[in-house]
Amino acid sequence: MNDPPRSQAYLWDGLLLYATPSLRNGKHRHHPASLHIAVDGPFRLDVDGVGPRDYRLALIAPNARSAVDTGGRPLVDILIDPESAAFACLRPLLGDAPVIAPPRERLTGFEPDLRAMLAGTLDCGTAFARVEAILAALCDYRPRPPALDPRIRTVLSHLEDRLAEPPPVAELAAVAGVSESRFMALFKAQLGLPVRQYLLWRRLRQAAALWDEGRSLSDLAVTAGFYDQAHFTRTVKRMLDIAPSLLADPGRTVVHNCLA
């Protein structure tokens, strides 16, 4: 007897690629923007202020209240932090709308990539490159620099063992050898996120790595720097729109913890 298909979750800083064989949820809202991409047919999306409609490609604004029903068909969902460089090119497309429907034809030719995402056969680097290509097909997206500035590499090394209690920005700027304002601008240009938002995504990635070790939710919450399991659960739901218990179940979801 064949095992049921599993969802695939690729986690980077500021981005989550979630490819699932089917999805149905109730009305909810979350911090990131969502790019829903149909694979085998339209999905039904109900967004407050717009109502239920069928889509083949939908960009949902951050914190917009919505519900999706794919009717048992697969869906690729890219969750994008609204403070990230990736979202900067998408923001003008949305304007003040809670959801828009870009022409699905813009993603013609991506079908093999979407199916590879669903199968989980892409490595982290290839998956990220294909996400960047999807963004570039929709807006004036500029890929992140391929090599980090040595000053930022030094800061990241300084942070590596201090994610649970990170030092203040002034200390990080001193490590980089620049002013605070210059450091914050350089950090976002290099990593696509402000420092504090980057640290939050790193904690989520650290938690994902601990799932692979089979730790309990309460243990990994504290180890990854959250106040307690409730704080961790709220953060995962707000940032990833996924229950931690779902991500922690290898029978339902494969987590690809894509380190920078």
Short mmCIF file of C-alpha atoms in Angstrom, two decimals:
data_model
loop_
_atom_site.label_atom_id
_atom_site.label_comp_id
_atom_site.label_asym_id
_atom_site.label_seq_id
_atom_site.Cartn_x
_atom_site.Cartn_y
_atom_site.Cartn_z
CA MET A 1 0.00 0.00 0.00
CA ASN A 2 1.41 3.39 -1.04
CA ASP A 3 1.94 6.05 1.60
CA PRO A 4 -0.16 9.21 1.15
CA PRO A 5 1.72 12.17 -0.38
CA ARG A 6 3.31 14.52 2.13
CA SER A 7 3.53 18.29 2.15
CA GLN A 8 6.94 19.88 1.58
CA ALA A 9 8.08 22.93 3.56
CA TYR A 10 11.26 24.81 2.55
CA LEU A 11 12.24 27.38 5.17
CA TRP A 12 14.60 30.30 4.55
CA ASP A 13 14.97 33.65 6.30
CA GLY A 14 11.85 35.63 5.39
CA LEU A 15 10.47 33.02 3.01
CA LEU A 16 8.58 29.74 3.32
CA LEU A 17 7.77 27.55 0.35
CA TYR A 18 4.87 25.24 1.25
CA ALA A 19 3.87 22.71 -1.41
CA THR A 20 0.92 20.56 -0.39
CA PRO A 21 -1.19 17.88 -2.12
CA SER A 22 -4.36 19.62 -0.87
CA LEU A 23 -5.34 22.42 1.47
CA ARG A 24 -8.53 23.54 3.17
CA ASN A 25 -8.67 25.93 6.09
CA GLY A 26 -11.00 28.37 7.80
CA LYS A 27 -10.83 32.15 7.89
CA HIS A 28 -7.56 33.31 9.40
CA ARG A 29 -4.90 35.99 9.02
CA HIS A 30 -1.12 35.88 9.28
CA HIS A 31 1.83 38.25 9.10
CA PRO A 32 3.41 37.25 5.76
CA ALA A 33 1.98 37.86 2.32
CA SER A 34 0.93 34.68 0.48
CA LEU A 35 1.43 33.77 -3.16
CA HIS A 36 -0.93 30.87 -3.95
CA ILE A 37 -0.14 29.01 -7.18
CA ALA A 38 -2.56 26.45 -8.63
CA VAL A 39 -1.02 23.32 -10.13
CA ASP A 40 -3.83 21.10 -11.47
CA GLY A 41 -6.80 23.46 -11.49
CA PRO A 42 -8.30 26.49 -9.79
CA PHE A 43 -8.72 26.84 -6.04
CA ARG A 44 -11.45 28.64 -4.11
CA LEU A 45 -10.23 31.60 -2.06
CA ASP A 46 -12.45 33.65 0.25
CA VAL A 47 -10.89 36.97 1.27
CA ASP A 48 -12.62 39.53 3.49
CA GLY A 49 -13.78 42.47 1.41
CA VAL A 50 -13.71 40.45 -1.81
CA GLY A 51 -15.68 37.27 -1.13
CA PRO A 52 -15.22 33.72 -2.44
CA ARG A 53 -13.78 33.41 -5.93
CA ASP A 54 -11.86 30.90 -8.00
CA TYR A 55 -8.19 31.65 -8.69
CA ARG A 56 -5.28 30.08 -10.51
CA LEU A 57 -2.79 32.56 -9.06
CA ALA A 58 -3.42 34.86 -6.10
CA LEU A 59 -1.31 37.30 -4.12
CA ILE A 60 -2.80 37.91 -0.65
CA ALA A 61 -1.76 40.96 1.33
CA PRO A 62 -0.13 40.60 4.77
CA ASN A 63 -2.69 40.23 7.57
CA ALA A 64 -5.62 39.92 5.13
CA ARG A 65 -8.24 37.51 6.50
CA SER A 66 -8.78 34.60 4.11
CA ALA A 67 -9.67 30.94 3.70
CA VAL A 68 -8.65 28.55 0.92
CA ASP A 69 -10.11 25.29 -0.40
CA THR A 70 -8.22 23.56 -3.19
CA GLY A 71 -10.89 20.89 -3.66
CA GLY A 72 -8.34 18.15 -3.11
CA ARG A 73 -5.94 19.56 -5.72
CA PRO A 74 -2.30 20.47 -5.05
CA LEU A 75 -1.18 23.99 -4.23
CA VAL A 76 2.18 25.74 -4.01
CA ASP A 77 2.18 28.57 -1.48
CA ILE A 78 5.05 31.03 -1.02
CA LEU A 79 4.87 32.97 2.25
CA ILE A 80 6.81 36.24 2.12
CA ASP A 81 7.72 38.41 5.10
CA PRO A 82 6.28 41.91 4.50
CA GLU A 83 9.50 43.50 5.76
CA SER A 84 11.64 41.56 3.30
CA ALA A 85 13.30 42.68 0.09
CA ALA A 86 11.29 39.99 -1.70
CA PHE A 87 8.02 41.67 -0.77
CA ALA A 88 9.27 45.14 -1.78
CA CYS A 89 8.71 44.37 -5.47
CA LEU A 90 5.28 42.80 -4.87
CA ARG A 91 3.87 45.64 -2.73
CA PRO A 92 3.15 47.97 -5.68
CA LEU A 93 1.14 45.20 -7.38
CA LEU A 94 -1.17 44.94 -4.38
CA GLY A 95 -1.70 48.61 -3.69
CA ASP A 96 -4.47 48.76 -1.08
CA ALA A 97 -6.18 45.56 -2.26
CA PRO A 98 -6.39 42.57 0.11
CA VAL A 99 -5.84 40.20 -2.84
CA ILE A 100 -5.03 40.40 -6.54
CA ALA A 101 -5.00 37.81 -9.32
CA PRO A 102 -1.89 38.24 -11.49
CA PRO A 103 -2.17 36.48 -14.87
CA ARG A 104 -1.32 32.82 -14.38
CA GLU A 105 0.26 32.91 -17.84
CA ARG A 106 3.20 34.76 -16.34
CA LEU A 107 4.23 31.46 -14.75
CA THR A 108 3.92 29.41 -17.94
CA GLY A 109 6.90 27.08 -18.09
CA PHE A 110 7.16 26.69 -14.31
CA GLU A 111 5.00 23.55 -14.16
CA PRO A 112 7.97 21.12 -13.89
CA ASP A 113 9.37 23.22 -11.03
CA LEU A 114 6.01 23.31 -9.23
CA ARG A 115 5.69 19.52 -9.46
CA ALA A 116 9.26 19.07 -8.23
CA MET A 117 8.39 21.30 -5.27
CA LEU A 118 5.38 19.09 -4.53
CA ALA A 119 7.57 15.99 -4.76
CA GLY A 120 10.28 17.52 -2.56
CA THR A 121 12.98 16.60 -5.08
CA LEU A 122 14.61 20.05 -5.22
CA ASP A 123 17.54 20.83 -2.96
CA CYS A 124 17.43 24.09 -1.00
CA GLY A 125 19.57 26.07 -3.41
CA THR A 126 17.60 25.01 -6.50
CA ALA A 127 14.27 25.58 -4.77
CA PHE A 128 15.32 29.10 -3.73
CA ALA A 129 16.49 29.89 -7.26
CA ARG A 130 13.12 28.81 -8.64
CA VAL A 131 11.26 30.91 -6.05
CA GLU A 132 13.37 33.90 -7.09
CA ALA A 133 12.56 33.17 -10.75
CA ILE A 134 8.83 33.11 -9.92
CA LEU A 135 9.11 36.46 -8.17
CA ALA A 136 11.05 37.90 -11.10
CA ALA A 137 8.26 36.76 -13.47
CA LEU A 138 5.75 38.79 -11.45
CA CYS A 139 7.65 41.95 -10.49
CA ASP A 140 10.98 43.73 -10.61
CA TYR A 141 12.61 41.35 -8.18
CA ARG A 142 16.35 41.58 -7.62
CA PRO A 143 18.03 38.43 -6.27
CA ARG A 144 20.01 38.63 -3.06
CA PRO A 145 23.77 39.17 -3.40
CA PRO A 146 25.47 35.80 -4.05
CA ALA A 147 28.28 36.55 -1.59
CA LEU A 148 27.92 38.17 1.81
CA ASP A 149 29.85 41.28 2.78
CA PRO A 150 32.69 40.21 5.15
CA ARG A 151 31.35 42.57 7.82
CA ILE A 152 27.97 40.82 7.76
CA ARG A 153 29.63 37.40 7.84
CA THR A 154 31.46 38.49 10.99
CA VAL A 155 28.18 39.60 12.60
CA LEU A 156 26.47 36.32 11.72
CA SER A 157 29.32 34.37 13.31
CA HIS A 158 28.97 36.59 16.39
CA LEU A 159 25.25 35.77 16.53
CA GLU A 160 25.47 32.05 15.90
CA ASP A 161 25.45 30.91 19.54
CA ARG A 162 23.42 33.84 20.86
CA LEU A 163 20.12 33.54 19.00
CA ALA A 164 18.13 32.90 22.17
CA GLU A 165 19.37 36.16 23.73
CA PRO A 166 20.81 38.26 20.88
CA PRO A 167 22.96 41.31 21.64
CA PRO A 168 21.64 44.83 20.95
CA VAL A 169 21.98 46.40 17.52
CA ALA A 170 24.64 48.80 18.81
CA GLU A 171 26.89 45.87 19.69
CA LEU A 172 26.34 44.23 16.29
CA ALA A 173 27.16 47.52 14.55
CA ALA A 174 30.37 47.73 16.58
CA VAL A 175 31.28 44.17 15.53
CA ALA A 176 30.73 45.21 11.90
CA GLY A 177 32.77 48.36 12.46
CA VAL A 178 30.11 50.78 11.15
CA SER A 179 27.47 53.12 12.57
CA GLU A 180 24.09 51.71 13.63
CA SER A 181 22.26 53.32 10.72
CA ARG A 182 24.83 52.06 8.20
CA PHE A 183 24.76 48.60 9.77
CA MET A 184 20.96 48.30 9.58
CA ALA A 185 20.92 49.38 5.93
CA LEU A 186 23.79 47.03 5.04
CA PHE A 187 22.22 44.11 6.90
CA LYS A 188 18.88 44.41 5.09
CA ALA A 189 20.55 44.86 1.70
CA GLN A 190 22.60 41.70 2.27
CA LEU A 191 20.02 39.41 3.90
CA GLY A 192 16.74 40.89 2.75
CA LEU A 193 15.37 41.47 6.26
CA PRO A 194 15.81 43.91 9.15
CA VAL A 195 17.93 42.53 11.99
CA ARG A 196 15.09 41.79 14.44
CA GLN A 197 12.96 40.08 11.79
CA TYR A 198 15.97 38.05 10.65
CA LEU A 199 16.53 36.85 14.22
CA LEU A 200 12.91 35.70 14.46
CA TRP A 201 13.20 33.66 11.27
CA ARG A 202 16.48 32.18 12.49
CA ARG A 203 14.77 31.02 15.67
CA LEU A 204 12.09 29.37 13.57
CA ARG A 205 14.76 27.66 11.50
CA GLN A 206 16.54 26.52 14.64
CA ALA A 207 13.26 25.07 15.89
CA ALA A 208 12.85 23.24 12.57
CA ALA A 209 16.29 21.68 13.01
CA LEU A 210 15.32 20.51 16.50
CA TRP A 211 12.18 18.85 15.11
CA ASP A 212 14.51 16.60 13.13
CA GLU A 213 16.03 15.52 16.44
CA GLY A 214 12.62 14.46 17.76
CA ARG A 215 12.42 16.90 20.66
CA SER A 216 9.15 17.85 22.29
CA LEU A 217 7.50 21.13 21.30
CA SER A 218 8.02 22.59 24.77
CA ASP A 219 11.72 21.68 24.77
CA LEU A 220 12.49 23.04 21.33
CA ALA A 221 10.49 26.23 22.04
CA VAL A 222 12.73 27.14 24.97
CA THR A 223 15.92 25.97 23.25
CA ALA A 224 15.14 28.11 20.18
CA GLY A 225 14.67 31.20 22.33
CA PHE A 226 10.90 31.47 22.75
CA TYR A 227 9.35 32.22 26.14
CA ASP A 228 7.39 28.96 26.23
CA GLN A 229 5.49 26.53 24.01
CA ALA A 230 2.48 28.86 23.75
CA HIS A 231 4.68 31.73 22.54
CA PHE A 232 6.33 29.41 20.01
CA THR A 233 2.97 28.09 18.75
CA ARG A 234 1.57 31.61 18.30
CA THR A 235 4.69 32.70 16.42
CA VAL A 236 4.65 29.72 14.05
CA LYS A 237 0.97 30.26 13.28
CA ARG A 238 1.49 33.99 12.75
CA MET A 239 4.61 33.65 10.62
CA LEU A 240 4.07 30.37 8.78
CA ASP A 241 0.29 29.79 8.89
CA ILE A 242 1.01 26.20 9.94
CA ALA A 243 0.52 24.45 13.27
CA PRO A 244 3.83 23.29 14.81
CA SER A 245 2.34 19.84 15.33
CA LEU A 246 1.83 19.54 11.55
CA LEU A 247 5.43 20.48 10.77
CA ALA A 248 6.70 18.16 13.49
CA ASP A 249 4.87 15.14 12.00
CA PRO A 250 7.20 13.56 9.40
CA GLY A 251 4.30 11.44 8.16
CA ARG A 252 2.51 14.58 6.96
CA THR A 253 5.20 17.17 6.25
CA VAL A 254 8.84 17.08 5.16
CA VAL A 255 10.71 20.13 6.49
CA HIS A 256 13.69 21.34 4.46
CA ASN A 257 15.62 23.57 6.87
CA CYS A 258 17.51 25.71 4.34
CA LEU A 259 20.42 27.37 6.10
CA ALA A 260 21.81 30.59 4.61
#
